[in-house]
Amino acid sequence: MHASRRSVILGALFVPVVAGCAPSEPAPSAPTVRDEVEPIRKRVKNIGDSFSARWIGRSNADDRNPGPSAVWLDAVIALGDEVVTTRLRDAAGTAPGRSRPELPAVLGDPGVGLTDAGLDAFVAVEPGTVRAFLYPERRLLAVMYFRG
């Protein structure tokens, strides 16, 4: 085989391999965990005035998507009041389900919590927007909020 022909064949094989290695888009950045409570107060009710929260919010709004946007907020809320925790437990009913919320990994895995449509309705400011998981023994409430 001639050297020039070999170079052409090797070049034809090498270029697609190298081109496939180039990143097509930048990797998504890790979500920012926030701790302000006002966004939680706007979307979750009946959790009292004394609480702390770790949460992540996101939306599909950008310059390329004009018009209404969908909003997601996932949070782990530390309830500050035993009375609030008891009311939330009561809202879950006498036979709540047990399930693990699908929260972003950076919020941690709170484990399997009590969940029920009654609890969801009790904490949702807007009907049908919150899925709630209660951990009464730890005074924690995990919520997955969606408005679209």
XYZ file of N, CA and C in Angstrom:
444
model
N 0.853 -1.174 0.000
C 0.000 0.000 0.000
C 0.895 1.232 0.000
N 0.541 2.188 -0.789
C 1.325 3.417 -0.864
C 1.116 4.232 0.404
N 2.129 5.010 0.760
C 2.077 5.821 1.978
C 0.947 6.832 1.936
N 0.695 7.455 0.771
C -0.373 8.457 0.701
C -1.749 7.803 0.842
N -1.899 6.623 0.284
C -3.188 5.925 0.405
C -3.426 5.506 1.855
N -2.365 5.022 2.524
C -2.458 4.629 3.924
C -2.828 5.842 4.777
N -2.262 6.993 4.502
C -2.575 8.218 5.249
C -4.035 8.605 5.089
N -4.554 8.466 3.874
C -5.959 8.796 3.626
C -6.864 7.848 4.402
N -6.570 6.559 4.396
C -7.396 5.570 5.107
C -7.328 5.812 6.606
N -6.126 5.998 7.142
C -5.992 6.263 8.578
C -6.685 7.565 8.968
N -6.554 8.579 8.125
C -7.221 9.857 8.395
C -8.726 9.699 8.405
N -9.256 8.907 7.483
C -10.705 8.696 7.416
C -11.206 7.955 8.648
N -10.388 7.073 9.202
C -10.779 6.346 10.413
C -10.609 7.202 11.662
N -9.584 8.019 11.702
C -9.250 8.790 12.889
C -10.166 9.993 13.115
N -10.558 10.701 12.072
C -11.368 11.918 12.200
C -12.704 11.648 12.884
N -13.486 10.610 12.497
C -14.759 10.385 13.200
C -14.573 10.052 14.676
N -13.491 9.340 15.005
C -13.241 8.997 16.404
C -12.988 10.254 17.214
N -12.155 11.131 16.727
C -11.849 12.375 17.432
C -13.078 13.273 17.479
N -13.821 13.356 16.392
C -15.013 14.208 16.357
C -16.051 13.729 17.357
N -16.141 12.425 17.567
C -17.101 11.891 18.530
C -16.737 12.202 19.964
N -15.498 12.579 20.222
C -15.051 12.877 21.573
C -15.341 14.311 21.992
N -15.627 15.162 21.054
C -15.868 16.569 21.380
C -17.200 16.710 22.104
N -17.237 17.499 23.179
C -18.510 17.684 23.888
C -19.505 18.446 23.023
N -20.740 17.970 23.017
C -21.755 18.630 22.207
C -22.362 19.819 22.939
N -22.534 19.702 24.245
C -23.061 20.795 25.062
C -22.359 20.750 26.405
N -22.294 21.862 27.096
C -21.672 21.832 28.412
C -22.496 20.969 29.365
N -21.803 20.333 30.293
C -22.489 19.495 31.280
C -23.363 20.372 32.167
N -24.546 19.877 32.540
C -25.405 20.681 33.406
C -24.753 20.876 34.773
N -24.938 22.052 35.330
C -24.358 22.322 36.637
C -25.219 21.673 37.717
N -24.605 21.415 38.844
C -25.331 20.817 39.964
C -26.377 21.808 40.453
N -27.541 21.323 40.849
C -28.574 22.238 41.337
C -28.121 22.931 42.622
N -28.564 24.151 42.780
C -28.225 24.931 43.962
C -29.249 24.676 45.056
N -28.774 24.222 46.204
C -29.656 24.012 47.353
C -29.824 25.350 48.046
N -31.068 25.721 48.261
C -31.379 27.014 48.874
C -32.019 26.787 50.237
N -32.048 27.853 51.055
C -32.636 27.710 52.386
C -33.571 28.854 52.782
N -33.877 29.769 51.853
C -34.843 30.823 52.183
C -36.215 30.164 52.377
N -36.988 30.666 53.311
C -38.280 30.030 53.600
C -39.459 30.681 52.881
N -39.311 31.891 52.391
C -40.446 32.575 51.754
C -41.002 31.816 50.545
N -40.178 31.281 49.654
C -40.747 30.497 48.548
C -41.532 29.270 49.030
N -41.138 28.718 50.155
C -41.875 27.579 50.728
C -43.220 28.064 51.257
N -43.220 29.173 51.978
C -44.479 29.729 52.518
C -45.501 29.996 51.409
N -45.034 30.422 50.239
C -45.938 30.725 49.121
C -46.595 29.475 48.548
N -45.957 28.323 48.708
C -46.418 27.116 48.023
C -46.909 26.010 48.943
N -46.587 26.116 50.238
C -46.948 25.071 51.199
C -47.576 25.739 52.416
N -48.765 25.265 52.808
C -49.446 25.878 53.961
C -49.547 24.872 55.112
N -49.991 25.374 56.242
C -50.214 24.570 57.449
C -48.940 23.931 57.988
N -47.810 24.614 57.813
C -46.552 24.099 58.355
C -46.006 25.000 59.465
N -46.823 25.943 59.917
C -46.422 26.816 61.007
C -45.503 27.933 60.549
N -45.105 28.748 61.510
C -44.233 29.881 61.210
C -42.769 29.575 61.493
N -42.535 28.580 62.338
C -41.175 28.259 62.745
C -40.730 26.967 62.062
N -40.024 27.117 60.958
C -39.492 25.949 60.255
C -38.256 26.370 59.477
N -37.477 25.403 59.098
C -36.350 25.644 58.199
C -36.510 24.691 57.024
N -35.852 25.005 55.931
C -36.017 24.177 54.739
C -34.752 24.181 53.899
N -34.543 23.075 53.237
C -33.526 22.946 52.190
C -34.301 22.583 50.942
N -34.097 23.341 49.864
C -34.911 23.095 48.683
C -34.177 23.431 47.396
N -34.734 22.897 46.327
C -34.240 23.161 44.978
C -35.437 23.529 44.127
N -35.315 24.597 43.379
C -36.375 25.002 42.463
C -35.858 25.036 41.040
N -36.747 24.827 40.110
C -36.377 24.920 38.700
C -37.614 25.240 37.883
N -37.397 25.748 36.697
C -38.517 26.028 35.803
C -38.041 25.846 34.372
N -38.987 25.786 33.461
C -38.613 25.655 32.054
C -38.670 26.996 31.334
N -38.756 28.073 32.078
C -38.809 29.409 31.472
C -37.421 29.820 30.995
N -37.366 30.314 29.788
C -36.160 30.927 29.254
C -36.545 31.756 28.038
N -35.576 32.368 27.427
C -35.844 33.241 26.279
C -36.425 32.481 25.088
N -36.156 31.184 25.015
C -36.641 30.387 23.885
C -38.065 29.873 24.109
N -38.559 29.928 25.354
C -39.902 29.443 25.693
C -40.764 30.585 26.208
N -41.327 31.387 25.349
C -42.175 32.475 25.845
C -43.480 31.918 26.409
N -44.101 32.701 27.238
C -45.400 32.297 27.773
C -45.281 31.664 29.146
N -46.377 31.077 29.606
C -46.384 30.469 30.941
C -45.331 29.366 31.041
N -44.808 29.203 32.228
C -43.789 28.183 32.427
C -44.193 27.246 33.553
N -43.604 26.083 33.543
C -43.803 25.116 34.616
C -42.757 25.375 35.694
N -43.152 25.160 36.944
C -42.259 25.372 38.078
C -42.255 24.113 38.930
N -41.051 23.677 39.313
C -40.888 22.553 40.218
C -40.145 23.046 41.446
N -40.505 22.524 42.606
C -39.791 22.831 43.836
C -39.809 21.564 44.677
N -38.646 21.091 45.049
C -38.513 19.928 45.921
C -37.878 20.411 47.209
N -38.433 19.995 48.356
C -37.937 20.511 49.627
C -38.005 19.465 50.729
N -37.082 19.614 51.664
C -37.143 18.896 52.931
C -37.277 19.978 53.993
N -38.388 19.924 54.719
C -38.739 20.969 55.680
C -38.630 20.405 57.089
N -37.857 21.093 57.938
C -37.761 20.731 59.350
C -38.811 21.540 60.098
N -39.815 20.845 60.595
C -40.930 21.500 61.286
C -40.486 21.911 62.680
N -40.848 23.115 63.090
C -40.397 23.636 64.370
C -41.363 23.428 65.516
N -42.510 22.845 65.262
C -43.559 22.787 66.272
C -44.202 21.398 66.292
N -44.260 20.791 67.461
C -44.880 19.467 67.611
C -46.368 19.508 67.291
N -47.036 20.618 67.597
C -48.468 20.750 67.296
C -48.688 20.702 65.785
N -47.846 21.379 65.030
C -47.937 21.357 63.565
C -47.734 19.934 63.060
N -46.741 19.251 63.593
C -46.475 17.869 63.185
C -47.689 16.987 63.455
N -48.330 17.158 64.593
C -49.522 16.374 64.937
C -50.663 16.671 63.971
N -50.851 17.928 63.623
C -51.914 18.279 62.664
C -51.644 17.668 61.284
N -50.402 17.684 60.879
C -50.048 17.064 59.601
C -50.292 15.555 59.656
N -49.934 14.945 60.772
C -50.165 13.499 60.939
C -51.658 13.199 60.879
N -52.468 14.023 61.509
C -53.927 13.842 61.473
C -54.459 13.993 60.044
N -53.900 14.927 59.284
C -54.346 15.144 57.901
C -54.035 13.943 57.016
N -53.035 13.157 57.404
C -52.668 11.971 56.624
C -53.680 10.840 56.789
N -54.607 10.990 57.732
C -55.660 9.985 57.889
C -55.235 8.800 58.733
N -56.155 7.852 58.836
C -55.922 6.698 59.706
C -55.117 5.590 59.034
N -55.056 5.590 57.731
C -54.317 4.542 57.016
C -53.495 5.141 55.870
N -52.526 6.005 56.201
C -51.737 6.614 55.127
C -50.844 5.578 54.448
N -50.503 5.876 53.217
C -49.547 5.032 52.517
C -48.141 5.339 52.985
N -47.230 4.502 52.573
C -45.811 4.722 52.877
C -45.068 4.695 51.557
N -44.296 5.748 51.334
C -43.588 5.851 50.065
C -42.349 6.716 50.242
N -41.410 6.551 49.334
C -40.174 7.337 49.343
C -40.288 8.415 48.267
N -40.118 9.688 48.628
C -40.185 10.742 47.609
C -38.993 10.665 46.665
N -39.217 11.062 45.427
C -38.139 11.103 44.432
C -37.538 12.502 44.426
N -36.677 12.744 45.393
C -36.035 14.050 45.549
C -34.656 14.040 44.898
N -34.168 15.209 44.488
C -32.799 15.282 43.979
C -31.814 14.797 45.048
N -30.780 14.108 44.621
C -29.810 13.512 45.546
C -29.183 14.540 46.489
N -28.991 15.778 46.032
C -28.346 16.783 46.885
C -29.187 17.145 48.108
N -30.473 16.818 48.096
C -31.315 17.070 49.271
C -31.245 15.920 50.265
N -30.649 14.825 49.873
C -30.584 13.656 50.739
C -31.825 12.801 50.582
N -31.748 11.612 51.102
C -32.861 10.669 51.040
C -33.485 10.572 52.423
N -34.665 11.160 52.610
C -35.277 11.107 53.935
C -35.841 9.731 54.277
N -35.910 8.836 53.299
C -36.449 7.501 53.541
C -37.924 7.433 53.198
N -38.557 6.390 53.695
C -39.976 6.153 53.434
C -40.793 6.974 54.425
N -41.720 7.767 53.898
C -42.555 8.612 54.744
C -44.023 8.299 54.580
N -44.829 8.884 55.456
C -46.283 8.753 55.362
C -46.783 9.688 54.273
N -47.675 9.209 53.442
C -48.215 10.041 52.375
C -49.678 9.695 52.153
N -50.457 10.694 51.786
C -51.892 10.506 51.615
C -52.445 11.724 50.870
N -53.493 11.522 50.108
C -54.120 12.638 49.387
C -54.619 13.703 50.361
N -55.069 13.297 51.539
C -55.512 14.258 52.547
C -54.372 15.142 53.029
N -53.201 14.556 53.206
C -52.018 15.327 53.596
C -51.616 16.280 52.473
N -51.629 15.781 51.235
C -51.306 16.639 50.084
C -52.220 17.862 50.049
N -53.517 17.626 50.194
C -54.497 18.722 50.142
C -54.322 19.683 51.318
N -53.958 19.156 52.483
C -53.805 19.969 53.685
C -52.655 20.967 53.556
N -51.600 20.584 52.848
C -50.437 21.473 52.748
C -50.381 22.280 51.454
N -51.176 21.914 50.458
C -51.104 22.591 49.155
C -51.837 23.923 49.174
N -51.156 24.991 48.788
C -51.799 26.295 48.635
C -52.751 26.246 47.447
N -52.312 25.607 46.367
C -53.138 25.424 45.170
C -53.454 23.932 45.057
N -54.712 23.555 44.851
C -55.057 22.134 44.765
C -54.246 21.405 43.693
N -53.809 20.207 44.054
C -53.121 19.359 43.100
C -51.689 19.715 42.787
N -51.076 20.584 43.569
C -49.719 21.010 43.241
C -48.642 20.383 44.119
N -49.013 19.768 45.247
C -48.023 19.269 46.198
C -48.230 17.785 46.466
N -47.135 17.070 46.490
C -47.119 15.696 46.987
C -46.286 15.751 48.260
N -46.860 15.330 49.392
C -46.210 15.482 50.690
C -45.893 14.128 51.321
N -44.779 14.094 52.051
C -44.313 12.898 52.746
C -43.922 13.327 54.155
N -44.552 12.744 55.161
C -44.344 13.159 56.548
C -43.517 12.123 57.303
N -42.609 12.638 58.133
C -41.769 11.834 59.011
C -42.002 12.362 60.426
N -43.119 11.981 61.055
C -43.502 12.610 62.324
C -42.475 12.416 63.437
N -41.815 11.266 63.478
C -40.841 10.999 64.538
C -39.623 11.919 64.442
N -39.354 12.458 63.260
C -38.221 13.378 63.064
C -38.669 14.806 62.803
N -39.967 15.040 62.824
C -40.551 16.352 62.513
C -40.059 16.875 61.170
N -40.126 16.039 60.155
C -39.737 16.418 58.797
C -40.918 16.259 57.858
N -40.965 17.132 56.879
C -41.945 17.044 55.804
C -41.181 17.228 54.496
N -41.290 16.252 53.607
C -40.703 16.389 52.271
C -41.837 16.723 51.318
N -41.614 17.690 50.441
C -42.646 18.055 49.469
C -42.055 18.112 48.070
N -42.893 17.718 47.127
C -42.578 17.860 45.710
C -43.700 18.710 45.133
N -43.361 19.929 44.755
C -44.328 20.902 44.251
C -44.190 20.996 42.739
N -45.328 21.059 42.049
C -45.325 21.281 40.608
C -46.508 22.163 40.236
N -46.237 23.182 39.438
C -47.297 24.013 38.858
C -46.932 24.208 37.395
N -47.864 23.841 36.523
C -47.530 23.917 35.106
C -48.462 24.673 34.273
